[in-house]
PDB file of C-alpha atoms and ligand atoms in Angstrom:
ATOM      1  CA  MET A 120      10.855  90.636 168.694  1.00 91.00           C
ATOM      2  CA  MET A 121      14.302  90.024 167.274  1.00 94.00           C
ATOM      3  CA  ARG A 122      17.610  90.422 169.068  1.00 98.00           C
ATOM      4  CA  PHE A 123      21.062  90.405 167.539  1.00 98.00           C
ATOM      5  CA  VAL A 124      24.623  91.218 168.485  1.00 98.00           C
ATOM      6  CA  HIS A 125      26.490  93.907 166.554  1.00 98.00           C
ATOM      7  CA  LEU A 126      30.291  93.683 166.654  1.00 98.00           C
ATOM      8  CA  THR A 127      32.683  95.647 164.558  1.00 98.00           C
ATOM      9  CA  ASP A 128      36.354  96.295 163.818  1.00 98.00           C
ATOM     10  CA  THR A 129      37.905  93.098 165.112  1.00 98.00           C
ATOM     11  CA  HIS A 130      41.194  93.932 163.270  1.00 97.00           C
ATOM     12  CA  LEU A 131      42.428  90.342 163.502  1.00 97.00           C
ATOM     13  CA  ASN A 132      45.597  88.803 162.151  1.00 95.00           C
ATOM     14  CA  ALA A 133      46.491  85.134 161.935  1.00 95.00           C
ATOM     15  CA  PRO A 134      48.308  83.909 165.074  1.00 92.00           C
ATOM     16  CA  GLY A 135      52.074  84.430 164.914  1.00 85.00           C
ATOM     17  CA  LYS A 136      51.823  87.551 162.751  1.00 85.00           C
ATOM     18  CA  ASN A 137      52.532  90.970 164.249  1.00 79.00           C
ATOM     19  CA  GLY A 138      49.328  92.445 165.544  1.00 81.00           C
ATOM     20  CA  GLN A 139      48.129  96.013 165.167  1.00 85.00           C
ATOM     21  CA  PHE A 140      49.507  97.040 168.576  1.00 87.00           C
ATOM     22  CA  PRO A 141      52.273  95.004 170.268  1.00 84.00           C
ATOM     23  CA  THR A 142      50.453  94.972 173.619  1.00 84.00           C
ATOM     24  CA  SER A 143      46.959  94.122 172.373  1.00 85.00           C
ATOM     25  CA  ASN A 144      45.638  90.661 171.724  1.00 90.00           C
ATOM     26  CA  HIS A 145      42.685  91.425 169.448  1.00 94.00           C
ATOM     27  CA  PHE A 146      41.835  87.729 169.223  1.00 94.00           C
ATOM     28  CA  GLU A 147      41.358  87.481 172.984  1.00 95.00           C
ATOM     29  CA  LYS A 148      38.946  90.441 172.850  1.00 97.00           C
ATOM     30  CA  VAL A 149      36.676  88.634 170.381  1.00 97.00           C
ATOM     31  CA  GLU A 150      36.715  85.635 172.690  1.00 97.00           C
ATOM     32  CA  GLN A 151      35.901  87.896 175.661  1.00 98.00           C
ATOM     33  CA  THR A 152      32.992  89.350 173.691  1.00 98.00           C
ATOM     34  CA  ILE A 153      31.525  85.993 172.678  1.00 98.00           C
ATOM     35  CA  ARG A 154      31.956  84.702 176.236  1.00 98.00           C
ATOM     36  CA  HIS A 155      30.079  87.760 177.538  1.00 98.00           C
ATOM     37  CA  VAL A 156      27.237  87.242 175.047  1.00 98.00           C
ATOM     38  CA  ARG A 157      26.973  83.603 176.105  1.00 98.00           C
ATOM     39  CA  GLU A 158      27.339  84.009 179.853  1.00 97.00           C
ATOM     40  CA  THR A 159      24.953  86.941 180.182  1.00 97.00           C
ATOM     41  CA  GLY A 160      22.241  85.098 178.255  1.00 96.00           C
ATOM     42  CA  VAL A 161      21.860  87.592 175.422  1.00 97.00           C
ATOM     43  CA  ASP A 162      20.483  84.802 173.246  1.00 97.00           C
ATOM     44  CA  PRO A 163      20.755  86.583 169.887  1.00 98.00           C
ATOM     45  CA  GLU A 164      19.224  85.396 166.592  1.00 98.00           C
ATOM     46  CA  PHE A 165      22.440  86.284 164.750  1.00 98.00           C
ATOM     47  CA  VAL A 166      25.736  88.129 165.022  1.00 98.00           C
ATOM     48  CA  LEU A 167      26.624  90.969 162.666  1.00 98.00           C
ATOM     49  CA  VAL A 168      30.232  92.113 162.177  1.00 98.00           C
ATOM     50  CA  THR A 169      30.534  95.402 160.296  1.00 98.00           C
ATOM     51  CA  GLY A 170      33.994  95.231 158.812  1.00 97.00           C
ATOM     52  CA  ASP A 171      37.687  95.637 159.439  1.00 97.00           C
ATOM     53  CA  LEU A 172      37.460  91.937 160.204  1.00 98.00           C
ATOM     54  CA  SER A 173      41.165  91.723 159.501  1.00 97.00           C
ATOM     55  CA  HIS A 174      43.978  94.171 160.102  1.00 95.00           C
ATOM     56  CA  GLY A 175      46.456  92.864 157.529  1.00 92.00           C
ATOM     57  CA  GLY A 176      43.976  91.348 155.074  1.00 94.00           C
ATOM     58  CA  ASP A 177      45.968  88.270 153.977  1.00 96.00           C
ATOM     59  CA  VAL A 178      44.484  84.902 153.034  1.00 98.00           C
ATOM     60  CA  GLU A 179      45.823  83.276 156.225  1.00 97.00           C
ATOM     61  CA  ASP A 180      44.199  86.042 158.300  1.00 97.00           C
ATOM     62  CA  TYR A 181      40.834  85.172 156.755  1.00 98.00           C
ATOM     63  CA  ILE A 182      41.285  81.445 157.259  1.00 98.00           C
ATOM     64  CA  PHE A 183      41.882  82.200 160.947  1.00 98.00           C
ATOM     65  CA  ILE A 184      38.969  84.678 161.174  1.00 98.00           C
ATOM     66  CA  ARG A 185      36.641  82.142 159.561  1.00 98.00           C
ATOM     67  CA  SER A 186      37.595  79.484 162.110  1.00 98.00           C
ATOM     68  CA  LEU A 187      37.139  81.971 164.953  1.00 98.00           C
ATOM     69  CA  PHE A 188      33.725  83.128 163.703  1.00 98.00           C
ATOM     70  CA  ASP A 189      32.649  79.530 163.011  1.00 98.00           C
ATOM     71  CA  GLU A 190      33.526  78.718 166.619  1.00 98.00           C
ATOM     72  CA  ALA A 191      31.525  81.749 167.844  1.00 98.00           C
ATOM     73  CA  SER A 192      28.631  80.615 165.671  1.00 98.00           C
ATOM     74  CA  ARG A 193      28.837  77.111 167.128  1.00 98.00           C
ATOM     75  CA  GLN A 194      28.984  78.380 170.720  1.00 97.00           C
ATOM     76  CA  LEU A 195      26.025  80.735 170.282  1.00 98.00           C
ATOM     77  CA  GLY A 196      24.103  78.450 167.946  1.00 98.00           C
ATOM     78  CA  VAL A 197      23.436  81.273 165.447  1.00 98.00           C
ATOM     79  CA  PRO A 198      24.892  82.512 162.155  1.00 98.00           C
ATOM     80  CA  VAL A 199      27.552  85.233 161.892  1.00 98.00           C
ATOM     81  CA  TYR A 200      27.086  87.729 159.021  1.00 98.00           C
ATOM     82  CA  VAL A 201      29.941  89.968 157.965  1.00 98.00           C
ATOM     83  CA  VAL A 202      30.632  92.951 155.729  1.00 98.00           C
ATOM     84  CA  LEU A 203      34.055  94.273 154.715  1.00 98.00           C
ATOM     85  CA  GLY A 204      35.951  97.356 155.885  1.00 97.00           C
ATOM     86  CA  ASN A 205      38.881  99.381 154.576  1.00 96.00           C
ATOM     87  CA  HIS A 206      41.413  97.059 156.259  1.00 96.00           C
ATOM     88  CA  ASP A 207      39.871  94.063 154.471  1.00 97.00           C
ATOM     89  CA  HIS A 208      40.964  92.800 151.084  1.00 97.00           C
ATOM     90  CA  LEU A 209      38.308  91.399 148.785  1.00 97.00           C
ATOM     91  CA  SER A 210      40.330  88.792 146.981  1.00 97.00           C
ATOM     92  CA  ALA A 211      41.995  87.398 150.139  1.00 98.00           C
ATOM     93  CA  PHE A 212      38.585  87.410 151.891  1.00 98.00           C
ATOM     94  CA  ARG A 213      36.998  85.459 149.039  1.00 98.00           C
ATOM     95  CA  GLN A 214      39.800  82.909 149.219  1.00 98.00           C
ATOM     96  CA  GLY A 215      40.376  82.596 152.966  1.00 98.00           C
ATOM     97  CA  TYR A 216      36.937  83.301 154.415  1.00 98.00           C
ATOM     98  CA  LEU A 217      34.557  82.152 151.698  1.00 98.00           C
ATOM     99  CA  GLY A 218      36.784  79.423 150.240  1.00 98.00           C
ATOM    100  CA  GLU A 219      36.245  80.811 146.716  1.00 98.00           C
ATOM    101  CA  SER A 220      38.684  81.571 143.916  1.00 97.00           C
ATOM    102  CA  PRO A 221      40.425  84.942 144.201  1.00 95.00           C
ATOM    103  CA  SER A 222      38.291  87.776 142.832  1.00 96.00           C
ATOM    104  CA  GLU A 223      37.843  91.499 143.435  1.00 96.00           C
ATOM    105  CA  ASP A 224      34.055  91.256 143.039  1.00 96.00           C
ATOM    106  CA  PRO A 225      32.371  93.392 145.725  1.00 97.00           C
ATOM    107  CA  PHE A 226      30.828  91.363 148.552  1.00 98.00           C
ATOM    108  CA  TYR A 227      27.206  92.333 149.215  1.00 98.00           C
ATOM    109  CA  TYR A 228      24.093  90.313 149.896  1.00 98.00           C
ATOM    110  CA  VAL A 229      20.571  90.088 151.245  1.00 98.00           C
ATOM    111  CA  GLN A 230      19.574  87.707 154.018  1.00 98.00           C
ATOM    112  CA  TYR A 231      16.215  87.100 155.672  1.00 98.00           C
ATOM    113  CA  ILE A 232      16.136  86.236 159.376  1.00 97.00           C
ATOM    114  CA  GLN A 233      12.617  85.405 160.572  1.00 95.00           C
ATOM    115  CA  GLY A 234      11.155  88.067 158.299  1.00 96.00           C
ATOM    116  CA  LEU A 235      13.767  90.726 159.044  1.00 97.00           C
ATOM    117  CA  ARG A 236      15.779  91.609 155.951  1.00 98.00           C
ATOM    118  CA  LEU A 237      19.499  92.195 156.436  1.00 98.00           C
ATOM    119  CA  ILE A 238      21.252  93.938 153.562  1.00 98.00           C
ATOM    120  CA  GLY A 239      25.038  93.783 153.758  1.00 98.00           C
ATOM    121  CA  LEU A 240      26.790  96.382 151.578  1.00 98.00           C
ATOM    122  CA  ASN A 241      30.362  96.643 150.361  1.00 98.00           C
ATOM    123  CA  SER A 242      31.586 100.179 151.155  1.00 97.00           C
ATOM    124  CA  GLN A 243      35.226  99.094 151.050  1.00 94.00           C
ATOM    125  CA  VAL A 244      37.298 100.500 148.181  1.00 93.00           C
ATOM    126  CA  SER A 245      40.643  98.745 147.713  1.00 86.00           C
ATOM    127  CA  GLY A 246      43.581 100.835 148.846  1.00 85.00           C
ATOM    128  CA  GLN A 247      41.474 103.645 150.312  1.00 88.00           C
ATOM    129  CA  PRO A 248      40.484 104.458 153.890  1.00 89.00           C
ATOM    130  CA  GLY A 249      37.170 105.997 152.818  1.00 90.00           C
ATOM    131  CA  GLY A 250      34.052 104.259 151.603  1.00 94.00           C
ATOM    132  CA  ARG A 251      31.895 104.283 148.493  1.00 95.00           C
ATOM    133  CA  ILE A 252      28.935 102.282 147.236  1.00 97.00           C
ATOM    134  CA  ASP A 253      29.355 101.819 143.500  1.00 96.00           C
ATOM    135  CA  ASP A 254      26.562 102.391 140.974  1.00 97.00           C
ATOM    136  CA  VAL A 255      25.937  98.690 140.274  1.00 97.00           C
ATOM    137  CA  GLN A 256      25.498  98.009 143.984  1.00 97.00           C
ATOM    138  CA  LEU A 257      23.348 101.093 144.411  1.00 97.00           C
ATOM    139  CA  SER A 258      20.885 100.013 141.724  1.00 98.00           C
ATOM    140  CA  TRP A 259      20.857  96.493 143.210  1.00 98.00           C
ATOM    141  CA  LEU A 260      19.967  98.084 146.576  1.00 98.00           C
ATOM    142  CA  GLU A 261      17.231 100.184 144.997  1.00 98.00           C
ATOM    143  CA  ASN A 262      15.814  97.087 143.373  1.00 98.00           C
ATOM    144  CA  GLN A 263      15.829  95.093 146.616  1.00 98.00           C
ATOM    145  CA  LEU A 264      14.063  97.861 148.522  1.00 98.00           C
ATOM    146  CA  GLN A 265      11.179  98.061 146.046  1.00 98.00           C
ATOM    147  CA  THR A 266       9.538  95.185 147.905  1.00 97.00           C
ATOM    148  CA  PRO A 267       9.164  95.654 151.657  1.00 97.00           C
ATOM    149  CA  ALA A 268      10.218  92.806 153.948  1.00 97.00           C
ATOM    150  CA  PRO A 269       7.744  91.276 156.441  1.00 95.00           C
ATOM    151  CA  LYS A 270       9.572  92.743 159.443  1.00 95.00           C
ATOM    152  CA  GLY A 271      11.434  95.607 157.814  1.00 96.00           C
ATOM    153  CA  THR A 272      15.027  96.018 156.755  1.00 97.00           C
ATOM    154  CA  ILE A 273      18.346  96.793 158.354  1.00 98.00           C
ATOM    155  CA  VAL A 274      21.407  97.795 156.362  1.00 98.00           C
ATOM    156  CA  ALA A 275      24.969  96.924 157.397  1.00 98.00           C
ATOM    157  CA  LEU A 276      28.129  98.496 156.026  1.00 98.00           C
ATOM    158  CA  HIS A 277      31.519  99.512 157.388  1.00 98.00           C
ATOM    159  CA  HIS A 278      31.635 103.274 156.866  1.00 95.00           C
ATOM    160  CA  PRO A 279      28.995 105.449 158.560  1.00 93.00           C
ATOM    161  CA  LEU A 280      26.403 106.980 156.256  1.00 92.00           C
ATOM    162  CA  ILE A 281      25.781 110.167 158.217  1.00 84.00           C
ATOM    163  CA  SER A 282      28.089 112.685 159.784  1.00 78.00           C
ATOM    164  CA  LEU A 283      28.040 111.856 163.459  1.00 67.00           C
ATOM    165  CA  GLY A 284      29.561 113.778 166.356  1.00 64.00           C
ATOM    166  CA  GLY A 285      31.437 116.169 164.102  1.00 64.00           C
ATOM    167  CA  TYR A 286      33.470 113.472 162.345  1.00 65.00           C
ATOM    168  CA  THR A 287      33.638 114.870 158.856  1.00 62.00           C
ATOM    169  CA  ALA A 288      37.089 114.015 157.473  1.00 66.00           C
ATOM    170  CA  LYS A 289      37.290 112.361 154.088  1.00 69.00           C
ATOM    171  CA  GLY A 290      38.017 108.734 154.831  1.00 77.00           C
ATOM    172  CA  LEU A 291      35.621 108.474 157.745  1.00 83.00           C
ATOM    173  CA  LEU A 292      32.303 108.420 155.935  1.00 85.00           C
ATOM    174  CA  VAL A 293      30.791 106.990 152.760  1.00 90.00           C
ATOM    175  CA  GLU A 294      31.737 109.421 150.004  1.00 90.00           C
ATOM    176  CA  ASN A 295      28.413 109.198 148.119  1.00 93.00           C
ATOM    177  CA  ARG A 296      26.238 109.038 151.213  1.00 90.00           C
ATOM    178  CA  GLU A 297      23.651 111.556 149.945  1.00 91.00           C
ATOM    179  CA  GLN A 298      22.998 109.272 146.969  1.00 94.00           C
ATOM    180  CA  ILE A 299      22.463 106.284 149.280  1.00 95.00           C
ATOM    181  CA  ALA A 300      20.287 108.341 151.613  1.00 93.00           C
ATOM    182  CA  ARG A 301      17.997 109.075 148.645  1.00 95.00           C
ATOM    183  CA  VAL A 302      17.747 105.346 147.842  1.00 97.00           C
ATOM    184  CA  ILE A 303      16.836 104.292 151.391  1.00 96.00           C
ATOM    185  CA  ALA A 304      14.569 107.248 152.249  1.00 94.00           C
ATOM    186  CA  GLY A 305      10.898 106.269 152.383  1.00 95.00           C
ATOM    187  CA  THR A 306      11.607 102.516 152.224  1.00 97.00           C
ATOM    188  CA  ASP A 307      11.237  99.952 155.026  1.00 96.00           C
ATOM    189  CA  VAL A 308      14.845 100.480 156.201  1.00 97.00           C
ATOM    190  CA  LYS A 309      14.704 100.950 159.973  1.00 96.00           C
ATOM    191  CA  GLY A 310      18.359 101.140 160.846  1.00 97.00           C
ATOM    192  CA  VAL A 311      21.837 101.397 159.366  1.00 97.00           C
ATOM    193  CA  PHE A 312      24.637  99.628 161.255  1.00 98.00           C
ATOM    194  CA  ALA A 313      28.268 100.622 160.790  1.00 97.00           C
ATOM    195  CA  GLY A 314      31.702 100.739 162.408  1.00 97.00           C
ATOM    196  CA  HIS A 315      35.040 102.214 161.253  1.00 95.00           C
ATOM    197  CA  VAL A 316      35.108 105.161 163.676  1.00 91.00           C
ATOM    198  CA  HIS A 317      35.829 102.962 166.747  1.00 94.00           C
ATOM    199  CA  SER A 318      33.372 104.936 168.872  1.00 91.00           C
ATOM    200  CA  ASN A 319      29.782 104.487 169.946  1.00 92.00           C
ATOM    201  CA  LEU A 320      27.844 107.028 167.917  1.00 91.00           C
ATOM    202  CA  PHE A 321      24.094 107.171 167.298  1.00 93.00           C
ATOM    203  CA  GLY A 322      22.079 109.453 165.071  1.00 92.00           C
ATOM    204  CA  ILE A 323      18.793 109.787 163.233  1.00 92.00           C
ATOM    205  CA  SER A 324      18.296 111.051 159.700  1.00 89.00           C
ATOM    206  CA  GLN A 325      15.063 111.046 157.656  1.00 87.00           C
ATOM    207  CA  GLY A 326      13.490 108.743 160.230  1.00 89.00           C
ATOM    208  CA  ILE A 327      16.252 106.140 159.900  1.00 94.00           C
ATOM    209  CA  PHE A 328      18.318 105.232 162.946  1.00 96.00           C
ATOM    210  CA  HIS A 329      22.100 105.139 162.357  1.00 96.00           C
ATOM    211  CA  ILE A 330      24.189 103.081 164.750  1.00 97.00           C
ATOM    212  CA  VAL A 331      27.985 103.066 164.809  1.00 95.00           C
ATOM    213  CA  ALA A 332      29.462 100.525 167.228  1.00 97.00           C
ATOM    214  CA  ALA A 333      32.659 101.024 169.201  1.00 95.00           C
ATOM    215  CA  GLY A 334      34.600  97.966 168.043  1.00 95.00           C
ATOM    216  CA  THR A 335      36.157  95.059 169.853  1.00 97.00           C
ATOM    217  CA  ALA A 336      39.862  95.753 169.098  1.00 96.00           C
ATOM    218  CA  PHE A 337      40.235  99.261 170.536  1.00 95.00           C
ATOM    219  CA  THR A 338      38.323 102.489 170.970  1.00 93.00           C
ATOM    220  CA  ALA A 339      39.321 105.859 169.536  1.00 89.00           C
ATOM    221  CA  GLU A 340      38.637 108.558 172.109  1.00 84.00           C
ATOM    222  CA  LEU A 341      39.095 112.289 171.833  1.00 80.00           C
ATOM    223  CA  GLU A 342      41.528 113.378 174.514  1.00 78.00           C
ATOM    224  CA  GLU A 343      40.840 116.426 176.616  1.00 76.00           C
ATOM    225  CA  GLY A 344      41.353 119.500 174.467  1.00 76.00           C
ATOM    226  CA  ARG A 345      40.256 117.539 171.357  1.00 77.00           C
ATOM    227  CA  GLN A 346      43.738 117.710 169.820  1.00 82.00           C
ATOM    228  CA  HIS A 347      44.307 113.955 169.494  1.00 85.00           C
ATOM    229  CA  PHE A 348      42.472 110.686 169.121  1.00 85.00           C
ATOM    230  CA  GLN A 349      43.751 108.191 171.645  1.00 89.00           C
ATOM    231  CA  PHE A 350      43.537 104.527 170.672  1.00 93.00           C
ATOM    232  CA  VAL A 351      42.660 102.897 173.945  1.00 93.00           C
ATOM    233  CA  ASP A 352      42.417  99.332 175.274  1.00 94.00           C
ATOM    234  CA  MET A 353      38.641  99.084 175.336  1.00 95.00           C
ATOM    235  CA  CYS A 354      36.314  96.458 173.921  1.00 96.00           C
ATOM    236  CA  GLY A 355      32.672  97.009 173.190  1.00 96.00           C
ATOM    237  CA  TYR A 356      29.736  95.500 171.367  1.00 98.00           C
ATOM    238  CA  ASN A 357      26.043  96.293 171.011  1.00 98.00           C
ATOM    239  CA  ILE A 358      22.934  94.285 171.765  1.00 98.00           C
ATOM    240  CA  VAL A 359      20.229  95.313 169.312  1.00 98.00           C
ATOM    241  CA  THR A 360      16.529  94.655 169.724  1.00 97.00           C
ATOM    242  CA  VAL A 361      14.226  95.184 166.757  1.00 96.00           C
ATOM    243  CA  ASN A 362      10.429  95.026 167.060  1.00 91.00           C
ATOM    244  CA  GLU A 363       7.296  96.676 165.609  1.00 86.00           C
ATOM    245  CA  GLU A 364       7.964  99.798 167.686  1.00 86.00           C
ATOM    246  CA  GLY A 365      11.499 100.339 166.494  1.00 91.00           C
ATOM    247  CA  ILE A 366      15.107  99.618 167.433  1.00 96.00           C
ATOM    248  CA  MET A 367      16.795  99.658 170.839  1.00 96.00           C
ATOM    249  CA  VAL A 368      20.581  99.492 171.218  1.00 98.00           C
ATOM    250  CA  GLN A 369      22.348  98.552 174.418  1.00 98.00           C
ATOM    251  CA  ALA A 370      26.057  99.444 174.242  1.00 97.00           C
ATOM    252  CA  ILE A 371      28.209  97.041 176.243  1.00 97.00           C
ATOM    253  CA  ASP A 372      31.623  98.163 177.490  1.00 97.00           C
ATOM    254  CA  LEU A 373      33.650  95.156 178.642  1.00 97.00           C
ATOM    255  CA  PRO A 374      36.241  95.428 181.422  1.00 95.00           C
ATOM    256  CA  ARG A 375      39.629  96.380 179.933  1.00 95.00           C
ATOM    257  CA  SER A 376      42.680  98.343 181.127  1.00 93.00           C
ATOM    258  CA  ARG A 377      41.881 101.546 179.177  1.00 92.00           C
ATOM    259  CA  THR A 378      45.610 102.051 178.580  1.00 93.00           C
ATOM    260  CA  GLU A 379      46.608 104.049 175.510  1.00 92.00           C
ATOM    261  CA  TYR A 380      48.153 102.174 172.541  1.00 93.00           C
ATOM    262  CA  MET A 381      48.881 105.243 170.429  1.00 91.00           C
ATOM    263  CA  ARG A 382      47.514 108.667 169.495  1.00 91.00           C
ATOM    264  CA  ILE A 383      47.036 110.578 166.258  1.00 86.00           C
ATOM    265  CA  PRO A 384      46.317 114.277 165.752  1.00 84.00           C
ATOM    266  CA  SER A 385      42.592 114.976 165.423  1.00 80.00           C
ATOM    267  CA  LYS A 386      43.207 117.961 163.098  1.00 74.00           C
ATOM    268  CA  GLY A 387      41.037 117.695 160.021  1.00 63.00           C
ATOM    269  CA  ALA A 388      38.845 114.941 161.403  1.00 65.00           C
ATOM    270  CA  LEU A 389      36.454 117.203 163.255  1.00 63.00           C
ATOM    271  CA  SER A 390      34.215 120.106 162.375  1.00 56.00           C
ATOM    272  CA  LYS A 391      32.557 122.543 164.731  1.00 49.00           C
TER     273      LYS A 391
HETATM  274 FE1  LIG B 454      38.711  99.811 162.139  1.00 64.65          FE
HETATM  275 FE1  LIG B 455      37.754 101.018 159.128  1.00 64.65          FE
END
């Protein structure tokens, strides 16, 4: 049995910079999350963060995020794996987080954790809210999946791969998701982990479990009447258990004020 923690959408900025919402300390919410994981004895094998690591996406943001995630890793005694979201910037991430020279090369990888294969994909497209997996990455993925992993595979990316809960607007999902679905169908992929939507959404497609986590920075809720999304002071993360039988997800909702930061019209984001 393998257990891991799935966080998403931390939307962090370096200290001293204006945050996303004046009244929200996104940094404190990551600390609250890690403290909860530690104090409740979750004992994960790793932590996965599915993008929008940063809100502003500058080099200093990534230097700060790296130190925060390194501290989380030290406290929990396990590695932290990340993928990038639409608020992230590749070049600044490579410099600030990875300590590499600036480059717009997509960030994707494969990692084995006690026989479980984690494939991190880069669905982020610079300057766009929506996601896409480019052809080079797609053939790399196809190649990887030709050999099954001892304990199966999970895929992590920022933008959801299937239309969940009626969220259909361009910008919410991966543009070429049918193409990706064809690549992962019939392979040993058990689950696809994403974020971006700031809501807990779960779905199944072609036998593959799709999990979208709520996010630590805020949650986007549909107000009564479904006319607006309210961005609310909430903080959540998921505890994921993977074994021979399948995947179980426990969604954790940490105590927060639930006050509204802002709202945007839902028009165009939902279908019947
Ligand atoms: Fe986000
Ligand atoms: Fe996002």
